[in-house]
Coordinates of C-alpha atoms in Angstrom, one line a residue:
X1 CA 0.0 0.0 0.0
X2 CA 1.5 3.3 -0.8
X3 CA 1.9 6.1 1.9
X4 CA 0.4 8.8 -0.7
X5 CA -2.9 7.0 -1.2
X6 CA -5.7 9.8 -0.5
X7 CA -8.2 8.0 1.6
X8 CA -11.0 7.5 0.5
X9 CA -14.4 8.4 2.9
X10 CA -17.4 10.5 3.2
X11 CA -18.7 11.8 6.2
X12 CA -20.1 8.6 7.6
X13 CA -16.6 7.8 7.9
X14 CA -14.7 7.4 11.0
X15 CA -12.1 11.0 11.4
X16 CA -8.3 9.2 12.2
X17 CA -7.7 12.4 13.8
X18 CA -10.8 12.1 16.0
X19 CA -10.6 11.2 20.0
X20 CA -12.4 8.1 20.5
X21 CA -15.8 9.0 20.4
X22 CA -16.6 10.8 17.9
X23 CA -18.7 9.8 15.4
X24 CA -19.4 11.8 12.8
X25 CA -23.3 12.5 11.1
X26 CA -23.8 12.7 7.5
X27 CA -26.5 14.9 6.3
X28 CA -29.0 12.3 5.9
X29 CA -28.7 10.5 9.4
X30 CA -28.8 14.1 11.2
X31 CA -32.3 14.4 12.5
X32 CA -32.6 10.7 12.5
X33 CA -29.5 9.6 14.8
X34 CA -30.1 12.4 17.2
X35 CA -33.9 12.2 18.2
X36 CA -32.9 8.4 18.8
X37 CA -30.5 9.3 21.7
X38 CA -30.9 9.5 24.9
X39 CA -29.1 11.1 27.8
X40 CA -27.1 14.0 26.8
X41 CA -25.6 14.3 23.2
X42 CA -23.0 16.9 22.0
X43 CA -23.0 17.9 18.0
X44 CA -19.8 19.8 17.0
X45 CA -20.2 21.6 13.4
X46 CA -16.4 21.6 12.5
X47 CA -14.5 21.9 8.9
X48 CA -11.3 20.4 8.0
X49 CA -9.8 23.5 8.3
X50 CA -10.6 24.9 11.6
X51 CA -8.3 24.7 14.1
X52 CA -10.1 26.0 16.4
X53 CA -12.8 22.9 15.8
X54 CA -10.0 20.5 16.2
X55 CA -9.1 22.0 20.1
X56 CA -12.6 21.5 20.7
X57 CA -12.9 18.0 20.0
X58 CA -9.9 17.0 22.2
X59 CA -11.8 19.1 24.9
X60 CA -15.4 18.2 24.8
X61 CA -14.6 14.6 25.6
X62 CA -12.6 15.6 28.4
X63 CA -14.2 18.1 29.8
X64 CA -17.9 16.4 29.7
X65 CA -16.8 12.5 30.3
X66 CA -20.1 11.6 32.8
X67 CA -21.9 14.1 31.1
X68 CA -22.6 13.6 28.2
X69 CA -22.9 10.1 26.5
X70 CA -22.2 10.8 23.1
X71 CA -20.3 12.9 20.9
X72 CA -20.8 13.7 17.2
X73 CA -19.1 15.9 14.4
X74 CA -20.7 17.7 11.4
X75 CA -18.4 18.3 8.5
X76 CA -19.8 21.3 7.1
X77 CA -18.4 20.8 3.9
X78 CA -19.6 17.9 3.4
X79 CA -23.1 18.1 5.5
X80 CA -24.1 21.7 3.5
X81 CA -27.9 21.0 3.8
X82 CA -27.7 20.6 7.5
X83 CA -25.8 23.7 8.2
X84 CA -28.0 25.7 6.1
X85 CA -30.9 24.3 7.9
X86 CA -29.2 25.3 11.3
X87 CA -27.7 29.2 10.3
X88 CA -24.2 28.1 10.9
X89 CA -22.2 30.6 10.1
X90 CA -19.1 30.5 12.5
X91 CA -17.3 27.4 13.4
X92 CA -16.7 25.5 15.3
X93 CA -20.9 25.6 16.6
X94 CA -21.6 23.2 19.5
X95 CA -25.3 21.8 20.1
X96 CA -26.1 19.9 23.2
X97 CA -28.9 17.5 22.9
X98 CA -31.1 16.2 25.9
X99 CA -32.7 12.8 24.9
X100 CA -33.0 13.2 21.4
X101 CA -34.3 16.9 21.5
X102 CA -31.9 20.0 21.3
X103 CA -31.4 21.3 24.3
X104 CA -29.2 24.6 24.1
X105 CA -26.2 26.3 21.9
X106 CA -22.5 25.8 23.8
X107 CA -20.6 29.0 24.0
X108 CA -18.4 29.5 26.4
X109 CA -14.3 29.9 26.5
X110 CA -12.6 26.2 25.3
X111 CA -10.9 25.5 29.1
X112 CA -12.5 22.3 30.5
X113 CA -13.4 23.6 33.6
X114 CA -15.2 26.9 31.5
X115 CA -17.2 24.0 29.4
X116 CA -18.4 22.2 32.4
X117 CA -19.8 24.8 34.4
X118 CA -21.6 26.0 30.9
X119 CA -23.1 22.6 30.0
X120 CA -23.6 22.4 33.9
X121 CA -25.8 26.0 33.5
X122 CA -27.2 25.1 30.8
X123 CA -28.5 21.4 31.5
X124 CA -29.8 22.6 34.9
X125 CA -31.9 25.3 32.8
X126 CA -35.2 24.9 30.3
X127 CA -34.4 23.9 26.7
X128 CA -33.9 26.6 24.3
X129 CA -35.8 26.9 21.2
X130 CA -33.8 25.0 18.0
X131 CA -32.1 27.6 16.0

């Protein structure tokens, strides 16, 4: 096999660079995959490249483990219909979902400690309205 072979996936497949954990949502599974969770999900809208999205996925895992359950990316230049359908406009955009429904938007400074007392706020307050 040669080193210089572009691998070949779409967004269903499995990111090398990922932590373990991540799975990433195609476009067509979105709405599907999400309302059939349950417990707390997290959905990272990312692009290959942010470097700022890749920070965040090293952290989220981290800085939520007994939180949330389940972690997945969005490539948004793959997954165009979804962020359309969302307004994303400035990456990387974190949702947090609560048993299938979204909950809330995560914005907050990317220091573990900053993320769990935000997702703490926010999963201890009502849902907010899906973008």
């Amino acid at each position: 096999m040669s080193a210089n072979r572009e691998e070949n996936r779409d967004s269903t497949s499995r990111d090398p660079l990922a932590p373990a954990g991540f799975l990433r949502l195609s476009e067509g599974r979105y709405h599907a995959c999400l309302a059939a969770s349950s417990d707390v999900t997290v959905v990272l809208f990312s692009a290959p490249h942010c470097g700022a999205c890749r920070a965040w996925k090293q952290l989220l895992p981290q800085s939520l483990a007994g939180v949330a359950t389940r972690f997945h990316e969005v490539d948004v230049s793959e997954a165009t219909g979804v962020a359309r359908y969302f307004g994303i406009f400035h990456l990387p955009t974190i949702y947090l979902y609560r048993d299938g429904r979204f909950h809330a938007e995560l914005q907050c400074e990317a220091r573990p400690d900053t993320i769990q007392k935000a997702v703490d706020h926010l999963l201890a307050a009502p849902a907010q309205d899906e973008p």
